[in-house]
Amino acid sequence: MKIAVDAMGGDHGPKTVIPGVERARDQFPDIEFLLYGDQTKIQQVIKNPQRLTVIATSQVIQDDEEPVKAVRRKKDASMVVAAQAVKAGEADAIFSAGSTGALLAAGLFIIGRIKGIDRPGLTPTLPDFRTGGQFNILDIGANADSKPEYLYQFAILGNYYAKNMRGITHPRIALLNNGTEPDKGNALHKAAYQLIAAEPSLNFIGNIEARELLNGRADVIVTDGFTGNAALKSIEGTALSILSLLKRTILNGGVKSKIGGALLKSSLGGMREQFDYSRYGGAVLLGLKAPVVKTHGTATPAAVYYTISQIHAMLAKNVIDDVVTYFSQNQLTRAPQKKD
Amino acid sequence: MKIAVDAMGGDHGPKTVIPGVERARDQFPDIEFLLYGDQTKIQQVIKNPQRLTVIATSQVIQDDEEPVKAVRRKKDASMVVAAQAVKAGEADAIFSAGSTGALLAAGLFIIGRIKGIDRPGLTPTLPDFRTGGQFNILDIGANADSKPEYLYQFAILGNYYAKNMRGITHPRIALLNNGTEPDKGNALHKAAYQLIAAEPSLNFIGNIEARELLNGRADVIVTDGFTGNAALKSIEGTALSILSLLKRTILNGGVKSKIGGALLKSSLGGMREQFDYSRYGGAVLLGLKAPVVKTHGTATPAAVYYTISQIHAMLAKNVIDDVVTYFSQNQLTRAPQKKD
């Protein structure tokens, strides 16, 4: 399999991306990499050129650029040329640590949606703090405005992802809502509930409140991109705030507190590790014709490696193919309110 | 001033509500209480009848009842009769620890909205973990579906609340959104941004992301009820998950970890206190003709006391009167897209 890598994405570009790629190359003998970006900078950090092909590009999309415009105008941007390679069948998947918006635009306009899917959903894998397991949540922000059909499609996409990637036979699918009763929600979520509940292939367990997100109640949580974005960022912000408050509390709590903190150091380090969900890989733009996977701009080489492992698994486990097959067989009957 | 108290609300009814009320009565010589509910149960817990009048009611609205139906049908419910007293001018405000939905329905249908306000917004006061200050956020769930005008009105309401109650001359007002740039958001938030930004009486500082909610960047955060509900519950769920993970980490971390935990105990207790926002009072249904204030069903007598202190301050500081004056003078010019 061939993976197209936007080598310029992320805060440190090739310096972070290439070490992660090389680690993945050493781990997975069946991956070949196409590395897009500044040839000199990439070559400088490559330690072993085996199964790495560098393709020189002259432009880079920055985080603060308007994504759609940037993708349309910067035709020689590393991300854009990498996406073109996937479209042309020269690569099977694309990895980037660059702008999420630009990757979404490149995925939508260059690689394209799976037939039957209206919008892709941005899908991370997150830790469940109660049971030590994981869950997928989508969409966490690819779409600001959503229709009930999108959420229905996210449920199908998430179901295949959890089945194929995590080996769960009947993933528990839940809808993030403002209450647990079936009639809860705004107009969007009430309609989405009906569509998802009517789908016989899903193990739909109903609504879930945001308070339960980290409690392992569901394997896949479906949400619209605006709410999902707010929920995920609230979780991240709260976790960071509490850890930093904890640190201040220990440091300002006097000698007894400082000794206590020192004794707890390794346990707390383990706890911090549990928050670090980069080990589960990046966020997938599910619903596109190939794996399009994003890691944080601040990602470490290890996070890059985990994300490439995830892409490897997506290709090996035919996640996209199974979704394509499903929607080619079911799109007309399953989403009656869809217009196109 | 007279406060109508739904003495039956909350998990323990009068047993929790009355001790909180008595503490507030002892603290504030200018409050008289009208206590609605089961006369026998209320009388049993009253220690000193001074400035407490018990009004017997025969029904109670449960948390799992459909709010609108319950308020319409249970005409002798403690909450409903208490709201009627406010409507009739026999009381100046209402307190309840009962069903939020029912209190919203009673507030809307019995007490009524301020002229110029389309929908009330549920407004808690929350701790900011970075600076140790507070912020208000509204709406956290009174409305599942919102229009841009509601968010504009929430900004005005929040502004008066922060000014009068917290003594902030020019409260920093922010809009919870999926990015900080002015053009971010879904259709609702883009339109709300324009309305709020065009309002000269507000110190609007623009969009804020959910990651920054607890960081003290704004005094008032405006959000639609669906997103606000998800954000707040995500914060609560994450805080609880982390604290419980911290506890397990300490207990399962071996002897060294347990000793560390013991040494840290008082510091961690102080940190836990910082999370407990009941000391700021309850959540206000801002936009109604009188203070309608809700505390958690699990509230302690102390939380009841804090909430009544908050109602006392709202009445003493003329929050509602100032909003009424504002909207009577400005409603036509300030919200051009409003239909009624």
XYZ file of C-alpha atoms in Angstrom:
680
model
C 0.000 0.000 0.000
C 1.065 3.571 -0.686
C 0.514 6.489 1.640
C 0.802 10.096 0.464
C 2.334 12.235 3.193
C 2.010 16.007 3.457
C 5.529 16.370 4.850
C 5.143 20.126 5.444
C 2.127 19.979 7.765
C 2.318 20.665 11.495
C 4.298 23.123 13.567
C 7.679 21.591 12.712
C 7.027 20.129 9.239
C 9.472 17.458 8.040
C 11.462 17.502 11.306
C 8.528 15.870 13.083
C 6.756 14.160 10.217
C 9.708 12.287 8.700
C 10.932 10.582 11.917
C 7.361 9.344 12.486
C 7.155 8.137 8.887
C 10.476 6.321 9.151
C 9.392 4.567 12.310
C 6.207 3.422 10.537
C 8.210 2.364 7.481
C 10.426 0.200 9.707
C 7.375 -1.295 11.385
C 5.216 -2.003 8.323
C 7.079 -3.645 5.419
C 4.047 -3.300 3.149
C 3.887 0.511 3.173
C 5.543 2.731 0.605
C 5.568 6.450 1.255
C 5.234 9.352 -1.134
C 6.538 12.428 0.670
C 5.336 15.807 -0.621
C 7.082 19.052 0.234
C 10.339 20.977 0.249
C 12.813 18.470 -1.190
C 15.877 19.859 0.562
C 14.245 20.069 3.954
C 12.820 16.569 3.662
C 16.072 15.022 2.444
C 17.940 16.660 5.325
C 15.985 14.707 7.915
C 15.648 11.350 6.135
C 17.899 8.772 7.749
C 17.165 5.824 5.471
C 15.590 6.389 2.055
C 14.110 2.885 1.808
C 10.487 2.945 0.545
C 10.434 6.737 0.726
C 9.927 8.730 -2.465
C 10.220 12.496 -2.195
C 8.090 14.589 -4.554
C 9.112 18.245 -4.572
C 6.347 20.820 -4.118
C 6.820 24.555 -3.873
C 3.954 25.753 -1.655
C 2.618 25.174 1.847
C -0.872 25.912 3.175
C -0.733 27.768 6.480
C -3.165 27.233 9.363
C -4.603 30.725 9.135
C -5.452 30.614 5.434
C -9.067 30.369 4.304
C -9.132 26.612 3.561
C -11.195 26.454 0.362
C -9.381 29.359 -1.255
C -5.990 28.023 -0.212
C -6.664 24.575 -1.674
C -7.956 26.070 -4.929
C -5.177 28.613 -5.368
C -2.093 26.844 -4.082
C -2.014 24.160 -6.726
C 1.526 23.157 -5.823
C 0.967 22.951 -2.078
C 2.282 19.757 -0.457
C -1.185 18.855 0.831
C -2.898 19.537 -2.492
C -0.406 17.524 -4.585
C -0.603 14.669 -2.059
C -4.408 14.665 -2.396
C -4.079 14.699 -6.192
C -1.925 11.566 -5.939
C -4.719 9.810 -4.051
C -7.251 10.940 -6.618
C -5.052 9.672 -9.453
C -4.719 6.288 -7.765
C -0.994 6.770 -7.162
C -1.553 6.569 -3.414
C -4.167 4.812 -1.288
C -4.458 7.311 1.565
C -3.265 10.724 2.711
C -1.706 11.831 5.989
C -1.321 15.428 7.152
C -0.570 17.359 10.331
C -1.569 20.595 8.560
C -4.729 22.723 8.610
C -7.835 20.654 9.338
C -9.981 22.947 7.209
C -7.631 22.715 4.249
C -7.419 18.925 4.552
C -11.202 18.788 4.603
C -11.363 20.985 1.501
C -8.692 18.915 -0.269
C -10.485 15.729 0.717
C -13.859 16.992 -0.478
C -12.826 18.697 -3.709
C -9.936 16.500 -4.812
C -10.454 13.018 -3.368
C -14.239 13.228 -3.180
C -17.058 11.773 -1.127
C -18.219 8.190 -1.151
C -21.396 7.923 -3.205
C -24.358 8.184 -0.837
C -22.480 10.319 1.697
C -23.406 14.000 1.868
C -20.600 15.124 4.152
C -17.564 13.513 5.752
C -17.358 13.527 9.538
C -14.156 14.251 11.469
C -13.660 11.240 13.732
C -11.115 10.893 16.534
C -10.702 7.876 18.791
C -10.832 8.969 22.424
C -10.092 7.313 25.749
C -12.930 6.285 27.999
C -11.820 7.202 31.522
C -14.071 4.776 33.330
C -13.366 1.404 31.719
C -10.026 2.217 30.088
C -11.502 1.515 26.644
C -12.006 3.829 23.710
C -14.795 5.405 21.719
C -15.212 7.143 18.402
C -17.086 10.397 18.073
C -18.154 12.077 14.847
C -18.490 14.732 13.599
C -16.246 16.877 15.799
C -16.138 19.790 13.420
C -15.938 19.095 9.707
C -19.411 20.616 9.279
C -20.736 23.717 11.014
C -24.305 23.218 9.782
C -25.739 19.715 9.614
C -28.858 17.939 8.399
C -30.409 14.847 9.991
C -29.183 12.726 7.049
C -25.580 13.655 7.808
C -25.962 12.335 11.338
C -27.582 9.170 10.038
C -24.635 8.693 7.690
C -22.175 9.375 10.519
C -23.824 6.527 12.433
C -23.230 4.133 9.505
C -19.657 5.379 9.037
C -18.847 5.095 12.724
C -20.367 1.653 12.856
C -18.059 0.353 10.120
C -15.082 2.083 11.663
C -15.675 0.522 15.092
C -16.421 -2.893 13.570
C -13.459 -3.108 11.239
C -10.863 -1.142 13.167
C -11.716 -2.091 16.723
C -13.176 -5.541 16.082
C -16.466 -4.805 17.838
C -19.194 -7.061 16.423
C -22.157 -4.849 17.284
C -20.832 -1.403 18.182
C -23.090 0.497 20.565
C -24.107 3.642 18.692
C -25.404 6.634 20.671
C -26.594 10.096 19.698
C -25.215 13.039 21.687
C -28.272 14.944 22.837
C -29.544 17.255 25.596
C -31.351 14.440 27.422
C -31.699 10.671 27.255
C -35.387 10.319 26.370
C -36.114 9.560 22.672
C -38.038 12.809 22.164
C -35.230 15.046 23.453
C -33.252 17.467 21.367
C -33.589 20.261 18.880
C -35.248 19.716 15.495
C -32.000 18.362 13.995
C -31.440 15.778 16.712
C -35.067 14.682 16.929
C -35.063 13.937 13.204
C -31.634 12.290 13.333
C -32.821 10.075 16.185
C -35.695 8.787 14.033
C -33.453 8.041 11.058
C -30.840 6.218 13.138
C -33.397 4.306 15.209
C -35.060 3.059 12.008
C -31.815 1.568 10.664
C -31.816 -2.188 11.336
C -28.074 -2.680 10.780
C -27.199 -0.482 13.765
C -27.087 -1.347 17.462
C -28.516 2.043 18.390
C -28.649 2.520 22.155
C -30.371 5.932 22.047
C -29.378 9.353 23.292
C -26.408 10.086 25.497
C -25.726 13.304 27.406
C -22.376 15.067 27.226
C -21.798 14.310 30.901
C -21.428 10.609 29.943
C -19.071 11.049 26.998
C -16.015 9.703 28.820
C -17.839 6.927 30.671
C -17.661 4.129 28.120
C -21.417 3.913 27.553
C -21.105 3.784 23.756
C -18.557 2.673 21.160
C -19.568 5.337 18.659
C -21.086 8.695 19.528
C -22.849 10.564 16.748
C -23.066 14.352 16.911
C -23.315 17.316 14.596
C -20.015 19.073 13.934
C -20.882 22.229 15.826
C -21.933 20.480 19.033
C -19.196 17.856 18.714
C -16.617 20.589 18.397
C -17.898 22.347 21.523
C -18.064 19.096 23.497
C -14.583 17.907 22.543
C -12.996 21.296 23.148
C -14.796 21.544 26.508
C -13.339 18.175 27.472
C -9.847 19.189 26.406
C -10.080 22.580 28.078
C -11.372 21.115 31.331
C -8.729 18.390 31.421
C -5.974 20.950 30.847
C -7.451 23.355 33.408
C -7.713 20.685 36.076
C -4.234 19.303 35.492
C -2.783 22.778 35.675
C -4.836 23.567 38.778
C -3.622 20.297 40.294
C -0.036 21.287 39.610
C -0.532 24.739 41.141
C -2.348 23.202 44.107
C 0.562 20.864 44.791
C 3.222 23.545 44.341
C 1.433 26.171 46.435
C 0.231 23.797 49.131
C 3.298 23.985 51.372
C 5.944 21.399 52.204
C 3.510 18.578 52.981
C 1.770 19.091 49.692
C 5.040 19.220 47.747
C 6.253 15.956 49.285
C 2.865 14.408 48.496
C 3.190 15.602 44.917
C 6.680 14.158 44.591
C 5.511 10.783 45.907
C 2.611 10.810 43.458
C 4.686 11.888 40.492
C 4.885 8.582 38.672
C 1.206 7.757 39.287
C 0.166 11.167 37.995
C 2.407 10.708 34.982
C 0.523 7.507 34.196
C -2.722 9.405 34.505
C -1.505 12.080 32.140
C -0.664 9.327 29.664
C -4.257 8.157 29.799
C -5.333 11.585 28.528
C -2.939 11.444 25.613
C -5.129 10.042 22.903
C -2.518 10.468 20.173
C -1.631 6.809 20.762
C -4.980 5.928 19.160
C -3.950 7.766 15.988
C -5.343 10.898 14.408
C -8.782 12.098 13.394
C -10.170 10.480 10.249
C -12.310 12.360 7.745
C -14.736 9.473 7.369
C -16.919 9.479 4.285
C -14.261 10.246 1.673
C -13.146 7.788 -1.007
C -9.817 7.082 0.712
C -8.455 7.372 4.256
C -7.791 11.069 4.894
C -6.254 11.324 8.335
C -5.160 14.304 10.362
C -2.974 14.598 13.416
C -2.459 17.682 15.591
C -0.120 20.399 14.377
C 1.726 19.914 17.668
C 2.042 16.152 17.111
C 5.265 14.388 18.066
C 7.003 11.837 15.817
C 5.305 9.178 17.974
C 1.870 10.645 17.190
C 2.752 10.667 13.486
C 3.758 7.005 13.783
C 0.483 6.088 15.548
C -1.537 7.893 12.909
C 0.228 6.069 10.098
C -0.351 2.778 11.920
C -4.016 3.723 11.960
C -4.017 4.430 8.201
C -2.288 1.083 7.678
C -5.052 -0.635 9.638
C -7.781 1.252 7.759
C -6.369 0.044 4.458
C -5.694 -3.495 5.679
C -9.160 -3.791 7.188
C -11.069 -2.354 4.251
C -12.993 0.258 6.221
C -13.617 2.476 3.197
C -14.437 -0.418 0.855
C -17.079 -1.717 3.229
C -18.689 1.711 3.504
C -18.659 2.095 -0.293
C -20.335 -1.306 -0.664
C -22.932 -0.455 1.963
C -23.936 2.834 0.408
C -23.938 1.469 -3.133
C -26.468 -1.128 -1.989
C -28.479 0.885 0.498
C -28.423 4.567 -0.210
C -31.839 4.850 -1.798
C -33.741 2.830 0.758
C -31.881 3.929 3.875
C -32.028 7.689 3.694
C -35.461 8.506 2.313
C -35.192 12.217 3.059
C -32.028 12.664 1.032
C -32.417 14.847 -2.038
C -29.491 13.972 -4.264
C -38.937 41.564 49.624
C -40.889 38.325 49.383
C -39.546 35.104 47.921
C -41.856 32.252 46.902
C -40.183 28.926 47.660
C -41.101 25.606 46.058
C -40.407 23.681 49.269
C -40.990 20.290 47.605
C -38.332 20.557 44.877
C -35.085 18.593 44.912
C -34.203 15.074 45.977
C -35.012 15.657 49.652
C -37.711 18.361 49.472
C -38.320 20.369 52.670
C -35.562 18.546 54.589
C -32.960 20.311 52.456
C -34.854 23.385 51.328
C -36.086 24.627 54.695
C -32.714 24.616 56.521
C -31.283 26.640 53.617
C -34.230 29.033 53.752
C -33.891 29.486 57.514
C -30.218 30.279 57.176
C -31.054 32.906 54.539
C -33.860 34.283 56.718
C -31.413 34.708 59.600
C -28.929 36.415 57.301
C -31.257 38.789 55.446
C -33.724 40.667 57.694
C -35.521 42.118 54.658
C -36.695 38.780 53.204
C -40.069 37.204 53.918
C -40.620 33.673 52.665
C -43.741 32.053 51.294
C -43.203 28.299 51.469
C -45.335 26.161 49.145
C -45.813 22.441 49.679
C -46.869 19.685 52.059
C -47.761 21.621 55.204
C -47.009 18.799 57.640
C -43.642 17.965 56.108
C -42.624 21.610 55.985
C -43.733 22.358 59.555
C -41.813 19.317 60.793
C -38.478 20.780 59.709
C -39.046 24.446 60.514
C -37.046 25.455 63.584
C -38.129 29.082 63.848
C -41.282 30.286 62.088
C -40.188 33.922 61.931
C -40.866 35.462 58.483
C -41.894 32.050 57.108
C -45.465 31.586 55.854
C -46.452 28.069 54.842
C -49.012 27.716 52.053
C -50.349 24.176 51.754
C -50.345 22.651 48.271
C -51.371 19.088 47.425
C -49.275 18.175 44.373
C -45.609 17.887 43.411
C -44.104 17.875 39.914
C -41.623 15.038 39.490
C -38.413 15.280 37.472
C -39.529 12.712 34.898
C -42.840 14.403 34.048
C -43.300 16.154 30.724
C -42.792 19.755 31.942
C -45.441 21.646 29.976
C -48.153 19.071 30.620
C -47.220 18.810 34.293
C -47.401 22.578 34.814
C -50.739 22.794 32.991
C -52.355 19.822 34.726
C -51.013 19.988 38.269
C -52.660 23.252 39.196
C -51.991 22.697 42.884
C -48.342 21.739 42.524
C -46.000 23.581 44.917
C -44.016 25.040 42.014
C -47.101 26.125 40.092
C -48.764 27.847 43.066
C -45.470 29.538 43.939
C -45.234 30.871 40.362
C -48.853 32.071 40.562
C -47.928 34.050 43.671
C -45.202 35.832 41.712
C -47.598 36.522 38.874
C -50.168 37.943 41.314
C -47.541 40.220 42.843
C -47.678 38.427 46.190
C -44.028 37.450 45.825
C -41.097 39.105 44.040
C -39.175 35.990 42.962
C -39.359 32.213 42.934
C -36.867 29.607 44.093
C -36.986 25.885 43.234
C -34.728 22.844 43.340
C -37.254 20.913 41.242
C -37.452 20.016 37.552
C -35.672 22.579 35.371
C -38.078 21.974 32.509
C -41.125 22.469 34.726
C -39.674 25.637 36.237
C -39.028 26.944 32.733
C -42.616 26.142 31.747
C -43.997 27.734 34.924
C -41.779 30.768 34.368
C -42.832 31.136 30.735
C -46.558 30.433 31.037
C -47.297 31.837 34.479
C -44.749 34.576 35.236
C -44.107 35.503 31.612
C -41.316 36.985 29.534
C -40.040 40.538 29.681
C -41.409 42.490 26.743
C -38.852 42.350 23.929
C -37.422 39.012 25.029
C -38.309 35.992 22.901
C -36.931 33.301 25.186
C -35.354 33.217 28.635
C -31.842 31.804 28.932
C -30.729 29.499 31.741
C -27.723 31.212 33.315
C -25.345 29.735 35.882
C -22.328 31.476 37.389
C -19.258 29.287 36.987
C -15.711 29.362 38.330
C -12.870 30.366 36.090
C -10.018 27.978 36.912
C -7.218 30.208 35.698
C -7.757 33.511 37.478
C -10.038 32.320 40.281
C -12.826 34.602 39.037
C -16.254 33.734 37.694
C -18.208 33.934 34.482
C -21.815 33.683 33.398
C -22.880 31.530 30.506
C -26.283 31.504 28.833
C -28.257 29.696 27.560
C -27.193 26.328 28.979
C -30.376 24.544 28.017
C -33.666 26.404 28.355
C -34.038 26.324 24.555
C -33.207 23.386 22.275
C -33.677 25.389 19.072
C -32.521 28.987 18.934
C -32.637 31.959 16.603
C -29.936 34.640 16.267
C -32.212 37.134 18.062
C -32.315 34.918 21.138
C -28.522 34.967 21.334
C -28.504 38.724 20.892
C -30.995 39.041 23.745
C -28.893 36.672 25.894
C -25.965 39.037 25.387
C -28.029 41.963 26.685
C -29.385 39.921 29.591
C -25.952 38.612 30.535
C -24.517 42.101 30.312
C -27.003 43.471 32.859
C -26.535 40.459 35.097
C -22.745 40.834 35.167
C -22.972 44.613 35.592
C -25.513 44.682 38.394
C -24.701 41.450 40.191
C -20.961 41.307 39.832
C -20.241 45.029 39.630
C -18.354 44.832 36.341
C -18.574 48.175 34.543
C -18.028 46.870 31.006
C -18.488 43.101 31.090
C -16.539 41.299 28.377
C -19.147 39.492 26.289
C -18.045 36.571 24.082
C -19.896 34.236 21.739
C -19.151 30.521 22.071
C -18.230 29.397 18.570
C -16.195 26.812 16.665
C -13.346 29.225 15.979
C -12.250 32.712 16.965
C -12.427 34.505 13.600
C -15.548 36.701 13.086
C -16.781 34.615 10.129
C -16.690 31.310 12.039
C -19.709 29.264 12.998
C -22.869 27.769 11.640
C -25.623 29.953 10.187
C -27.081 30.651 13.656
C -23.791 31.803 15.164
C -22.708 33.842 12.142
C -25.972 35.795 12.298
C -25.823 36.117 16.097
C -22.273 37.453 15.821
C -23.459 40.248 13.522
C -26.343 41.237 15.806
C -24.192 41.282 18.934
C -21.270 43.060 17.259
C -23.628 45.809 16.043
C -24.894 46.554 19.568
C -23.078 49.652 20.878
C -23.980 49.097 24.546
C -21.996 45.842 24.683
C -18.284 45.278 25.185
C -18.282 42.412 22.691
C -14.888 40.713 22.503
C -15.822 38.289 19.706
C -15.884 34.515 19.487
C -14.481 32.158 22.080
C -13.813 28.444 21.652
C -15.035 25.880 24.179
C -11.407 25.103 25.092
C -11.200 28.573 26.685
C -14.435 28.464 28.673
C -12.725 28.043 32.044
C -9.850 30.421 31.352
C -11.396 33.731 32.397
C -11.322 35.311 28.952
C -14.880 36.654 29.191
C -17.325 37.740 31.888
C -20.375 36.567 29.959
C -20.410 33.785 27.387
C -23.348 33.666 25.017
C -24.367 30.333 23.504
C -27.449 28.602 22.174
C -29.095 26.229 24.639
C -28.193 23.056 22.781
C -24.480 23.820 22.491
C -24.340 25.380 25.954
C -25.883 22.259 27.429
C -23.327 20.027 25.703
C -20.424 22.273 26.725
C -21.447 22.534 30.368
C -22.170 18.821 30.709
C -18.853 18.020 29.021
C -17.085 20.195 31.568
C -18.918 18.556 34.470
C -18.386 15.041 33.123
C -14.696 15.636 32.496
C -14.130 17.165 35.923
C -15.863 14.222 37.612
C -14.016 11.674 35.450
C -10.645 13.195 36.199
C -11.264 13.522 39.919
C -12.397 9.921 40.076
C -9.430 8.798 37.968
C -7.159 10.781 40.294
C -8.632 8.999 43.281
C -8.191 5.567 41.677
C -4.669 6.488 40.581
C -3.723 7.401 44.136
C -5.376 4.342 45.687
C -3.977 1.862 43.156
C -0.531 3.411 42.942
C 1.060 1.506 45.799
C 2.263 2.659 49.212
C 4.253 5.631 47.930
C 1.247 6.886 46.025
C -1.098 6.399 49.002
C 1.192 8.359 51.308
C 1.447 11.074 48.662
C -2.331 11.174 48.446
C -2.670 11.436 52.217
C -0.211 14.334 52.334
C -2.082 16.079 49.548
C -5.501 15.505 51.024
C -6.195 19.005 52.302
C -4.806 20.688 49.163
C -6.952 18.446 46.963
C -9.957 19.198 49.139
C -9.393 22.901 48.455
C -9.239 22.144 44.751
C -12.474 20.209 44.908
C -14.039 23.246 46.572
C -13.023 25.358 43.620
C -15.145 23.100 41.380
C -18.181 23.503 43.592
C -19.948 26.374 41.960
C -23.027 26.116 44.183
C -21.435 28.851 46.312
C -22.184 31.249 43.416
C -25.887 30.400 43.670
C -28.152 28.626 41.233
C -29.002 29.022 37.572
C -31.234 31.982 36.745
C -33.890 31.884 34.028
C -32.963 35.328 32.744
C -35.546 37.084 30.607
C -38.607 36.475 32.770
C -40.499 39.221 34.585
C -39.143 38.193 37.999
C -36.106 36.279 39.280
C -36.781 32.580 38.633
C -33.863 30.665 40.082
C -33.083 26.981 40.127
C -30.617 24.980 42.137
C -29.616 21.335 41.600
C -31.945 18.595 42.792
C -28.973 17.300 44.798
C -28.360 20.708 46.385
C -27.364 20.917 50.055
C -28.901 23.403 52.495
C -25.798 25.534 51.882
C -26.511 25.596 48.138
C -30.118 26.608 48.872
C -28.808 29.400 51.076
C -26.389 30.629 48.393
C -29.152 30.602 45.799
C -31.454 32.623 48.005
C -28.624 35.085 48.674
C -28.358 35.404 44.903
C -32.099 36.091 44.555
C -31.793 38.683 47.334
C -29.006 40.383 45.382
C -30.960 40.238 42.117
C -33.871 42.010 43.778
C -31.699 44.501 45.669
C -29.686 45.325 42.546
C -32.627 45.693 40.174
C -31.348 43.314 37.522
C -34.797 42.610 36.103
C -35.951 46.238 36.269
C -32.931 47.390 34.309
C -33.537 44.778 31.619
C -37.205 45.760 31.406
C -36.219 49.411 30.999
C -33.659 48.556 28.340
C -36.028 46.513 26.221
C -38.906 48.962 26.608
C -36.640 51.652 25.155
C -34.667 49.636 22.644
C -36.533 46.629 21.411
C -37.557 47.996 18.039
C -34.250 49.493 17.039
C -31.941 46.874 18.526
C -33.266 43.648 17.066
C -34.302 44.484 13.521
C -34.848 40.845 12.514
C -37.323 40.169 15.284
C -40.829 39.438 14.092
C -43.055 40.195 17.052
